[in-house]
PDB file of C-alpha atoms in Angstrom:
ATOM      1  CA  UNK A  17     108.633 -43.612 -29.597  1.00  0.00           C
ATOM      2  CA  UNK A  18     108.943 -45.949 -26.603  1.00  0.00           C
ATOM      3  CA  UNK A  19     106.429 -46.358 -23.782  1.00  0.00           C
ATOM      4  CA  UNK A  20     108.242 -43.882 -21.542  1.00  0.00           C
ATOM      5  CA  UNK A  21     107.978 -41.189 -24.229  1.00  0.00           C
ATOM      6  CA  UNK A  22     104.255 -41.809 -24.734  1.00  0.00           C
ATOM      7  CA  UNK A  23     103.612 -41.408 -21.006  1.00  0.00           C
ATOM      8  CA  UNK A  24     104.933 -37.852 -21.313  1.00  0.00           C
ATOM      9  CA  UNK A  25     102.166 -36.907 -23.748  1.00  0.00           C
ATOM     10  CA  UNK A  26      99.268 -34.983 -22.114  1.00  0.00           C
ATOM     11  CA  UNK A  27      96.531 -36.963 -23.862  1.00  0.00           C
ATOM     12  CA  UNK A  28      98.151 -40.278 -22.853  1.00  0.00           C
ATOM     13  CA  UNK A  29      98.405 -39.233 -19.207  1.00  0.00           C
ATOM     14  CA  UNK A  30      94.821 -37.953 -19.235  1.00  0.00           C
ATOM     15  CA  UNK A  31      93.497 -41.185 -20.749  1.00  0.00           C
ATOM     16  CA  UNK A  32      95.462 -43.119 -18.136  1.00  0.00           C
ATOM     17  CA  UNK A  33      93.714 -41.132 -15.376  1.00  0.00           C
ATOM     18  CA  UNK A  34      90.325 -41.841 -16.956  1.00  0.00           C
ATOM     19  CA  UNK A  35      91.091 -45.559 -17.157  1.00  0.00           C
ATOM     20  CA  UNK A  36      92.247 -45.711 -13.520  1.00  0.00           C
ATOM     21  CA  UNK A  37      89.091 -43.938 -12.372  1.00  0.00           C
ATOM     22  CA  UNK A  38      86.967 -46.387 -14.355  1.00  0.00           C
ATOM     23  CA  UNK A  39      88.691 -49.213 -12.468  1.00  0.00           C
ATOM     24  CA  UNK A  40      88.271 -47.571  -9.078  1.00  0.00           C
ATOM     25  CA  UNK A  41      84.632 -46.717  -9.680  1.00  0.00           C
ATOM     26  CA  UNK A  42      83.934 -50.349 -10.583  1.00  0.00           C
ATOM     27  CA  UNK A  43      86.044 -52.103  -7.930  1.00  0.00           C
ATOM     28  CA  UNK A  44      86.848 -49.880  -4.944  1.00  0.00           C
ATOM     29  CA  UNK A  45      84.184 -49.814  -2.157  1.00  0.00           C
ATOM     30  CA  UNK A  46      84.958 -46.180  -1.274  1.00  0.00           C
ATOM     31  CA  UNK A  47      84.991 -44.885  -4.853  1.00  0.00           C
ATOM     32  CA  UNK A  48      81.792 -46.767  -5.700  1.00  0.00           C
ATOM     33  CA  UNK A  49      79.918 -44.951  -2.918  1.00  0.00           C
ATOM     34  CA  UNK A  50      80.885 -41.398  -3.885  1.00  0.00           C
ATOM     35  CA  UNK A  51      78.327 -38.899  -5.179  1.00  0.00           C
ATOM     36  CA  UNK A  52      78.514 -35.311  -6.415  1.00  0.00           C
ATOM     37  CA  UNK A  53      77.474 -34.177  -2.949  1.00  0.00           C
ATOM     38  CA  UNK A  54      79.911 -36.367  -1.013  1.00  0.00           C
ATOM     39  CA  UNK A  55      82.862 -35.104  -3.055  1.00  0.00           C
ATOM     40  CA  UNK A  56      81.926 -31.435  -2.745  1.00  0.00           C
ATOM     41  CA  UNK A  57      83.489 -30.656   0.644  1.00  0.00           C
ATOM     42  CA  UNK A  58      86.593 -32.655  -0.285  1.00  0.00           C
ATOM     43  CA  UNK A  59      87.030 -30.575  -3.446  1.00  0.00           C
ATOM     44  CA  UNK A  60      86.761 -27.359  -1.435  1.00  0.00           C
ATOM     45  CA  UNK A  61      89.431 -28.695   0.941  1.00  0.00           C
ATOM     46  CA  UNK A  62      91.725 -29.607  -1.959  1.00  0.00           C
ATOM     47  CA  UNK A  63      91.279 -26.129  -3.448  1.00  0.00           C
ATOM     48  CA  UNK A  64      92.387 -24.512  -0.200  1.00  0.00           C
ATOM     49  CA  UNK A  65      95.374 -26.859  -0.055  1.00  0.00           C
ATOM     50  CA  UNK A  66      96.364 -25.746  -3.568  1.00  0.00           C
ATOM     51  CA  UNK A  67      95.963 -22.131  -2.468  1.00  0.00           C
ATOM     52  CA  UNK A  68      98.292 -22.753   0.502  1.00  0.00           C
ATOM     53  CA  UNK A  69     100.889 -24.391  -1.744  1.00  0.00           C
ATOM     54  CA  UNK A  70     100.790 -21.423  -4.134  1.00  0.00           C
ATOM     55  CA  UNK A  71     101.320 -18.939  -1.309  1.00  0.00           C
ATOM     56  CA  UNK A  72     104.222 -21.052  -0.011  1.00  0.00           C
ATOM     57  CA  UNK A  73     105.734 -21.180  -3.508  1.00  0.00           C
ATOM     58  CA  UNK A  74     106.163 -24.968  -3.183  1.00  0.00           C
ATOM     59  CA  UNK A  75     106.120 -26.198  -6.791  1.00  0.00           C
ATOM     60  CA  UNK A  76     106.136 -29.903  -5.896  1.00  0.00           C
ATOM     61  CA  UNK A  77     103.170 -29.409  -3.577  1.00  0.00           C
ATOM     62  CA  UNK A  78     101.407 -27.313  -6.247  1.00  0.00           C
ATOM     63  CA  UNK A  79     101.857 -30.181  -8.728  1.00  0.00           C
ATOM     64  CA  UNK A  80     100.409 -32.648  -6.207  1.00  0.00           C
ATOM     65  CA  UNK A  81      97.393 -30.478  -5.388  1.00  0.00           C
ATOM     66  CA  UNK A  82      96.644 -29.782  -9.062  1.00  0.00           C
ATOM     67  CA  UNK A  83      96.589 -33.553  -9.549  1.00  0.00           C
ATOM     68  CA  UNK A  84      94.163 -33.989  -6.650  1.00  0.00           C
ATOM     69  CA  UNK A  85      91.806 -31.370  -8.058  1.00  0.00           C
ATOM     70  CA  UNK A  86      92.108 -32.861 -11.553  1.00  0.00           C
ATOM     71  CA  UNK A  87      91.041 -36.215 -10.124  1.00  0.00           C
ATOM     72  CA  UNK A  88      87.997 -34.617  -8.527  1.00  0.00           C
ATOM     73  CA  UNK A  89      86.950 -32.928 -11.773  1.00  0.00           C
ATOM     74  CA  UNK A  90      87.235 -36.188 -13.700  1.00  0.00           C
ATOM     75  CA  UNK A  91      85.319 -37.939 -10.904  1.00  0.00           C
ATOM     76  CA  UNK A  92      82.436 -35.451 -11.172  1.00  0.00           C
ATOM     77  CA  UNK A  93      82.265 -35.987 -14.933  1.00  0.00           C
ATOM     78  CA  UNK A  94      82.314 -39.768 -14.449  1.00  0.00           C
ATOM     79  CA  UNK A  95      79.354 -39.620 -12.034  1.00  0.00           C
ATOM     80  CA  UNK A  96      77.499 -37.318 -14.433  1.00  0.00           C
ATOM     81  CA  UNK A  97      78.095 -39.745 -17.315  1.00  0.00           C
ATOM     82  CA  UNK A  98      76.579 -42.556 -15.228  1.00  0.00           C
ATOM     83  CA  UNK A  99      73.505 -40.367 -14.849  1.00  0.00           C
ATOM     84  CA  UNK A 100      73.584 -39.782 -18.632  1.00  0.00           C
ATOM     85  CA  UNK A 101      73.845 -36.023 -17.998  1.00  0.00           C
ATOM     86  CA  UNK A 102      77.195 -35.308 -19.698  1.00  0.00           C
ATOM     87  CA  UNK A 103      80.672 -36.785 -20.217  1.00  0.00           C
ATOM     88  CA  UNK A 104      84.201 -35.497 -19.698  1.00  0.00           C
ATOM     89  CA  UNK A 105      84.359 -34.944 -23.467  1.00  0.00           C
ATOM     90  CA  UNK A 106      81.286 -32.712 -23.248  1.00  0.00           C
ATOM     91  CA  UNK A 107      82.939 -30.760 -20.437  1.00  0.00           C
ATOM     92  CA  UNK A 108      86.165 -30.183 -22.374  1.00  0.00           C
ATOM     93  CA  UNK A 109      84.416 -29.257 -25.617  1.00  0.00           C
ATOM     94  CA  UNK A 110      82.084 -26.895 -23.779  1.00  0.00           C
ATOM     95  CA  UNK A 111      85.065 -25.136 -22.217  1.00  0.00           C
ATOM     96  CA  UNK A 112      86.815 -24.870 -25.583  1.00  0.00           C
ATOM     97  CA  UNK A 113      83.703 -23.348 -27.179  1.00  0.00           C
ATOM     98  CA  UNK A 114      83.318 -20.887 -24.318  1.00  0.00           C
ATOM     99  CA  UNK A 115      86.944 -19.768 -24.583  1.00  0.00           C
ATOM    100  CA  UNK A 116      86.628 -19.250 -28.334  1.00  0.00           C
ATOM    101  CA  UNK A 117      83.346 -17.357 -27.939  1.00  0.00           C
ATOM    102  CA  UNK A 118      84.710 -15.123 -25.173  1.00  0.00           C
ATOM    103  CA  UNK A 119      87.911 -14.255 -27.037  1.00  0.00           C
ATOM    104  CA  UNK A 120      86.571 -12.694 -30.262  1.00  0.00           C
ATOM    105  CA  UNK A 121      89.716 -10.514 -30.386  1.00  0.00           C
ATOM    106  CA  UNK A 122      91.640 -13.746 -31.032  1.00  0.00           C
ATOM    107  CA  UNK A 123      89.145 -15.902 -32.953  1.00  0.00           C
ATOM    108  CA  UNK A 124      87.077 -13.199 -34.686  1.00  0.00           C
ATOM    109  CA  UNK A 125      87.382  -9.578 -35.765  1.00  0.00           C
ATOM    110  CA  UNK A 126      86.712  -7.799 -32.447  1.00  0.00           C
ATOM    111  CA  UNK A 127      89.484  -5.424 -31.369  1.00  0.00           C
ATOM    112  CA  UNK A 128      90.914  -5.471 -27.845  1.00  0.00           C
ATOM    113  CA  UNK A 129      94.442  -4.174 -27.349  1.00  0.00           C
ATOM    114  CA  UNK A 130      94.434  -3.869 -23.574  1.00  0.00           C
ATOM    115  CA  UNK A 131      93.592  -6.109 -20.629  1.00  0.00           C
ATOM    116  CA  UNK A 132      90.818  -3.683 -19.667  1.00  0.00           C
ATOM    117  CA  UNK A 133      89.173  -3.946 -23.094  1.00  0.00           C
ATOM    118  CA  UNK A 134      89.331  -7.734 -22.877  1.00  0.00           C
ATOM    119  CA  UNK A 135      87.544  -7.673 -19.501  1.00  0.00           C
ATOM    120  CA  UNK A 136      84.860  -5.311 -20.787  1.00  0.00           C
ATOM    121  CA  UNK A 137      84.232  -7.522 -23.829  1.00  0.00           C
ATOM    122  CA  UNK A 138      84.099 -10.563 -21.553  1.00  0.00           C
ATOM    123  CA  UNK A 139      81.340  -9.080 -19.388  1.00  0.00           C
ATOM    124  CA  UNK A 140      79.300  -7.966 -22.394  1.00  0.00           C
ATOM    125  CA  UNK A 141      79.532 -11.434 -23.941  1.00  0.00           C
ATOM    126  CA  UNK A 142      78.391 -13.087 -20.701  1.00  0.00           C
ATOM    127  CA  UNK A 143      75.330 -10.828 -20.619  1.00  0.00           C
ATOM    128  CA  UNK A 144      74.520 -11.900 -24.175  1.00  0.00           C
ATOM    129  CA  UNK A 145      74.891 -15.539 -23.089  1.00  0.00           C
ATOM    130  CA  UNK A 146      72.006 -15.109 -20.676  1.00  0.00           C
ATOM    131  CA  UNK A 147      73.423 -13.622 -17.476  1.00  0.00           C
ATOM    132  CA  UNK A 148      70.727 -11.294 -16.120  1.00  0.00           C
ATOM    133  CA  UNK A 149      73.231  -9.229 -14.147  1.00  0.00           C
ATOM    134  CA  UNK A 150      76.908  -8.407 -14.442  1.00  0.00           C
ATOM    135  CA  UNK A 151      77.177  -9.635 -10.841  1.00  0.00           C
ATOM    136  CA  UNK A 152      75.265 -12.837 -11.564  1.00  0.00           C
ATOM    137  CA  UNK A 153      78.480 -14.791 -12.093  1.00  0.00           C
ATOM    138  CA  UNK A 154      79.751 -14.150  -8.570  1.00  0.00           C
ATOM    139  CA  UNK A 155      79.083 -17.328  -6.538  1.00  0.00           C
ATOM    140  CA  UNK A 156      76.976 -16.700  -3.445  1.00  0.00           C
ATOM    141  CA  UNK A 157      79.065 -19.101  -1.362  1.00  0.00           C
ATOM    142  CA  UNK A 158      82.382 -17.291  -1.922  1.00  0.00           C
ATOM    143  CA  UNK A 159      84.105 -16.070   1.251  1.00  0.00           C
ATOM    144  CA  UNK A 160      83.084 -12.449   1.828  1.00  0.00           C
ATOM    145  CA  UNK A 161      86.525 -10.931   1.230  1.00  0.00           C
ATOM    146  CA  UNK A 162      87.006 -12.742  -2.093  1.00  0.00           C
ATOM    147  CA  UNK A 163      83.413 -11.954  -3.069  1.00  0.00           C
ATOM    148  CA  UNK A 164      83.915  -8.217  -2.452  1.00  0.00           C
ATOM    149  CA  UNK A 165      86.961  -8.189  -4.737  1.00  0.00           C
ATOM    150  CA  UNK A 166      85.101 -10.085  -7.482  1.00  0.00           C
ATOM    151  CA  UNK A 167      82.058  -7.794  -7.231  1.00  0.00           C
ATOM    152  CA  UNK A 168      84.283  -4.765  -7.682  1.00  0.00           C
ATOM    153  CA  UNK A 169      86.104  -6.331 -10.638  1.00  0.00           C
ATOM    154  CA  UNK A 170      82.794  -7.188 -12.305  1.00  0.00           C
ATOM    155  CA  UNK A 171      81.454  -3.651 -11.837  1.00  0.00           C
ATOM    156  CA  UNK A 172      84.676  -2.227 -13.264  1.00  0.00           C
ATOM    157  CA  UNK A 173      84.207  -4.416 -16.344  1.00  0.00           C
ATOM    158  CA  UNK A 174      81.186  -2.317 -17.368  1.00  0.00           C
ATOM    159  CA  UNK A 175      82.719   1.027 -16.406  1.00  0.00           C
ATOM    160  CA  UNK A 176      81.263   1.443 -12.893  1.00  0.00           C
ATOM    161  CA  UNK A 177      84.427   2.502 -11.113  1.00  0.00           C
ATOM    162  CA  UNK A 178      86.513   5.371  -9.811  1.00  0.00           C
ATOM    163  CA  UNK A 179      88.923   7.113 -12.177  1.00  0.00           C
ATOM    164  CA  UNK A 180      91.899   7.467  -9.845  1.00  0.00           C
ATOM    165  CA  UNK A 181      93.238   5.630  -6.811  1.00  0.00           C
ATOM    166  CA  UNK A 182      93.349   8.935  -4.906  1.00  0.00           C
ATOM    167  CA  UNK A 183      89.549   9.061  -5.094  1.00  0.00           C
ATOM    168  CA  UNK A 184      89.346   5.557  -3.668  1.00  0.00           C
ATOM    169  CA  UNK A 185      91.672   6.435  -0.797  1.00  0.00           C
ATOM    170  CA  UNK A 186      89.500   9.449   0.008  1.00  0.00           C
ATOM    171  CA  UNK A 187      86.601   7.001   0.304  1.00  0.00           C
ATOM    172  CA  UNK A 188      88.648   4.813   2.667  1.00  0.00           C
ATOM    173  CA  UNK A 189      89.377   7.807   4.891  1.00  0.00           C
ATOM    174  CA  UNK A 190      85.740   8.906   4.749  1.00  0.00           C
ATOM    175  CA  UNK A 191      84.553   5.463   5.862  1.00  0.00           C
ATOM    176  CA  UNK A 192      87.189   5.333   8.611  1.00  0.00           C
ATOM    177  CA  UNK A 193      86.137   8.726   9.954  1.00  0.00           C
ATOM    178  CA  UNK A 194      82.481   7.681   9.879  1.00  0.00           C
ATOM    179  CA  UNK A 195      83.313   4.551  11.848  1.00  0.00           C
ATOM    180  CA  UNK A 196      85.404   6.457  14.387  1.00  0.00           C
ATOM    181  CA  UNK A 197      82.770   9.155  14.801  1.00  0.00           C
ATOM    182  CA  UNK A 198      80.007   6.630  15.335  1.00  0.00           C
ATOM    183  CA  UNK A 199      81.954   4.193  17.511  1.00  0.00           C
ATOM    184  CA  UNK A 200      84.594   6.205  19.322  1.00  0.00           C
ATOM    185  CA  UNK A 201      86.919   3.731  21.026  1.00  0.00           C
ATOM    186  CA  UNK A 202      87.386   6.044  24.019  1.00  0.00           C
ATOM    187  CA  UNK A 203      83.641   6.194  24.638  1.00  0.00           C
ATOM    188  CA  UNK A 204      82.408   3.423  26.943  1.00  0.00           C
ATOM    189  CA  UNK A 205      78.726   3.720  26.031  1.00  0.00           C
ATOM    190  CA  UNK A 206      77.058   0.672  24.491  1.00  0.00           C
ATOM    191  CA  UNK A 207      77.126   0.683  20.719  1.00  0.00           C
ATOM    192  CA  UNK A 208      74.534  -0.368  18.170  1.00  0.00           C
ATOM    193  CA  UNK A 209      76.109  -3.686  17.145  1.00  0.00           C
ATOM    194  CA  UNK A 210      74.189  -3.994  13.881  1.00  0.00           C
ATOM    195  CA  UNK A 211      75.085  -0.482  12.767  1.00  0.00           C
ATOM    196  CA  UNK A 212      78.722  -0.964  13.832  1.00  0.00           C
ATOM    197  CA  UNK A 213      78.931  -4.122  11.747  1.00  0.00           C
ATOM    198  CA  UNK A 214      77.449  -2.332   8.742  1.00  0.00           C
ATOM    199  CA  UNK A 215      79.881   0.587   9.011  1.00  0.00           C
ATOM    200  CA  UNK A 216      82.840  -1.737   9.497  1.00  0.00           C
ATOM    201  CA  UNK A 217      81.747  -3.659   6.399  1.00  0.00           C
ATOM    202  CA  UNK A 218      81.732  -0.401   4.422  1.00  0.00           C
ATOM    203  CA  UNK A 219      85.272   0.325   5.634  1.00  0.00           C
ATOM    204  CA  UNK A 220      86.527  -3.133   4.635  1.00  0.00           C
ATOM    205  CA  UNK A 221      84.825  -2.872   1.241  1.00  0.00           C
ATOM    206  CA  UNK A 222      86.552   0.453   0.544  1.00  0.00           C
ATOM    207  CA  UNK A 223      89.951  -0.966   1.595  1.00  0.00           C
ATOM    208  CA  UNK A 224      89.481  -3.936  -0.725  1.00  0.00           C
ATOM    209  CA  UNK A 225      88.595  -1.494  -3.478  1.00  0.00           C
ATOM    210  CA  UNK A 226      91.795   0.459  -2.889  1.00  0.00           C
ATOM    211  CA  UNK A 227      93.826  -2.749  -2.896  1.00  0.00           C
ATOM    212  CA  UNK A 228      92.462  -3.487  -6.364  1.00  0.00           C
ATOM    213  CA  UNK A 229      93.622  -0.075  -7.605  1.00  0.00           C
ATOM    214  CA  UNK A 230      97.188  -0.710  -6.450  1.00  0.00           C
ATOM    215  CA  UNK A 231      97.216  -4.323  -7.736  1.00  0.00           C
ATOM    216  CA  UNK A 232      97.141  -6.001  -4.326  1.00  0.00           C
ATOM    217  CA  UNK A 233      95.125  -9.203  -4.009  1.00  0.00           C
ATOM    218  CA  UNK A 234      93.427  -8.668  -0.619  1.00  0.00           C
ATOM    219  CA  UNK A 235      92.886 -12.388  -0.006  1.00  0.00           C
ATOM    220  CA  UNK A 236      96.565 -13.161  -0.617  1.00  0.00           C
ATOM    221  CA  UNK A 237      97.651 -10.174   1.464  1.00  0.00           C
ATOM    222  CA  UNK A 238      95.517 -11.171   4.453  1.00  0.00           C
ATOM    223  CA  UNK A 239      96.512 -14.833   4.257  1.00  0.00           C
ATOM    224  CA  UNK A 240     100.210 -13.894   4.197  1.00  0.00           C
ATOM    225  CA  UNK A 241      99.621 -11.793   7.308  1.00  0.00           C
ATOM    226  CA  UNK A 242      97.812 -14.752   8.920  1.00  0.00           C
ATOM    227  CA  UNK A 243     100.790 -16.988   8.205  1.00  0.00           C
ATOM    228  CA  UNK A 244     103.211 -14.357   9.522  1.00  0.00           C
ATOM    229  CA  UNK A 245     101.209 -14.012  12.742  1.00  0.00           C
ATOM    230  CA  UNK A 246     101.048 -17.798  13.219  1.00  0.00           C
ATOM    231  CA  UNK A 247     104.813 -18.130  12.738  1.00  0.00           C
ATOM    232  CA  UNK A 248     105.574 -15.357  15.239  1.00  0.00           C
ATOM    233  CA  UNK A 249     103.033 -16.563  17.790  1.00  0.00           C
ATOM    234  CA  UNK A 250     104.370 -20.120  17.624  1.00  0.00           C
ATOM    235  CA  UNK A 251     107.877 -18.722  18.213  1.00  0.00           C
ATOM    236  CA  UNK A 252     106.489 -16.935  21.266  1.00  0.00           C
ATOM    237  CA  UNK A 253     104.963 -20.200  22.511  1.00  0.00           C
ATOM    238  CA  UNK A 254     108.211 -22.072  21.923  1.00  0.00           C
ATOM    239  CA  UNK A 255     110.371 -19.521  23.770  1.00  0.00           C
ATOM    240  CA  UNK A 256     107.947 -19.409  26.702  1.00  0.00           C
ATOM    241  CA  UNK A 257     108.059 -23.203  26.941  1.00  0.00           C
ATOM    242  CA  UNK A 258     111.884 -23.225  26.811  1.00  0.00           C
ATOM    243  CA  UNK A 259     111.915 -20.811  29.756  1.00  0.00           C
ATOM    244  CA  UNK A 260     109.280 -22.741  31.740  1.00  0.00           C
ATOM    245  CA  UNK A 261     106.749 -19.926  31.357  1.00  0.00           C
ATOM    246  CA  UNK A 262     102.989 -20.122  30.846  1.00  0.00           C
ATOM    247  CA  UNK A 263     101.547 -17.612  28.384  1.00  0.00           C
ATOM    248  CA  UNK A 264      98.462 -16.931  30.469  1.00  0.00           C
ATOM    249  CA  UNK A 265     100.691 -16.010  33.415  1.00  0.00           C
ATOM    250  CA  UNK A 266     102.952 -13.661  31.417  1.00  0.00           C
ATOM    251  CA  UNK A 267     102.428  -9.936  31.048  1.00  0.00           C
ATOM    252  CA  UNK A 268     102.024  -8.438  27.593  1.00  0.00           C
ATOM    253  CA  UNK A 269     105.389  -6.706  28.029  1.00  0.00           C
ATOM    254  CA  UNK A 270     107.060 -10.081  28.695  1.00  0.00           C
ATOM    255  CA  UNK A 271     105.423 -11.625  25.664  1.00  0.00           C
ATOM    256  CA  UNK A 272     106.438  -8.630  23.537  1.00  0.00           C
ATOM    257  CA  UNK A 273     110.107  -9.469  24.142  1.00  0.00           C
ATOM    258  CA  UNK A 274     109.715 -12.795  22.323  1.00  0.00           C
ATOM    259  CA  UNK A 275     107.376 -11.274  19.760  1.00  0.00           C
ATOM    260  CA  UNK A 276     109.959  -8.661  18.792  1.00  0.00           C
ATOM    261  CA  UNK A 277     112.589 -11.405  18.532  1.00  0.00           C
ATOM    262  CA  UNK A 278     110.307 -13.265  16.144  1.00  0.00           C
ATOM    263  CA  UNK A 279     109.871 -10.151  13.976  1.00  0.00           C
ATOM    264  CA  UNK A 280     113.629 -10.045  13.390  1.00  0.00           C
ATOM    265  CA  UNK A 281     113.760 -13.614  12.098  1.00  0.00           C
TER     266      UNK A 281
END
């Protein structure tokens, strides 16, 4: 096996990354200064960039962003090893042990023939590992929409869920009617902002719940709509500029002409 073949082996590539990071940590002024805290916001940014690449379906960009995140994970382990807290080997072995422990239907004699049974077993095992609540594994800093979906998935894992999607849709309609009744858009009277926010939150939560029942990822769905809106709005801006028009001076009807053109693209 020549050197080019060995570089295609996962363990060789991983060891190469570790060696490069050792060099950078010892010699590069920027890398020497980094801490767990200083890397945190950069890791979050890289994660969102990976998310964007996945939604765009850009495999080359996905590969690049996975590499960036991999670097960050190795960097965290390197800093931890300098503090004599743990090493990258500890991290990998810990993950392997967790996967084996949480898949007793593969590595032991527990039976789980469906995805739902696997999820239920998973939640029960995590409670045995020390989680005080089924919802304890949901990070507090998650964006609210993602958090709502994860909360609902966790609750479902222990059987707290509706039986049919029709029941969930009834809840959506109930929440919508409650919101409309309380905050009628044709009524000009001042509304209770706190109560309106609470009711609107209930409506969103029920919609996210319904999305789960019909296998729609609400975060992906909303982000795709965001991207669609951005694309159409930028087309509107471009066409206005080409025709020497200023958006703030155009009527909505005039803007709608370009908007409808964008929808056909």
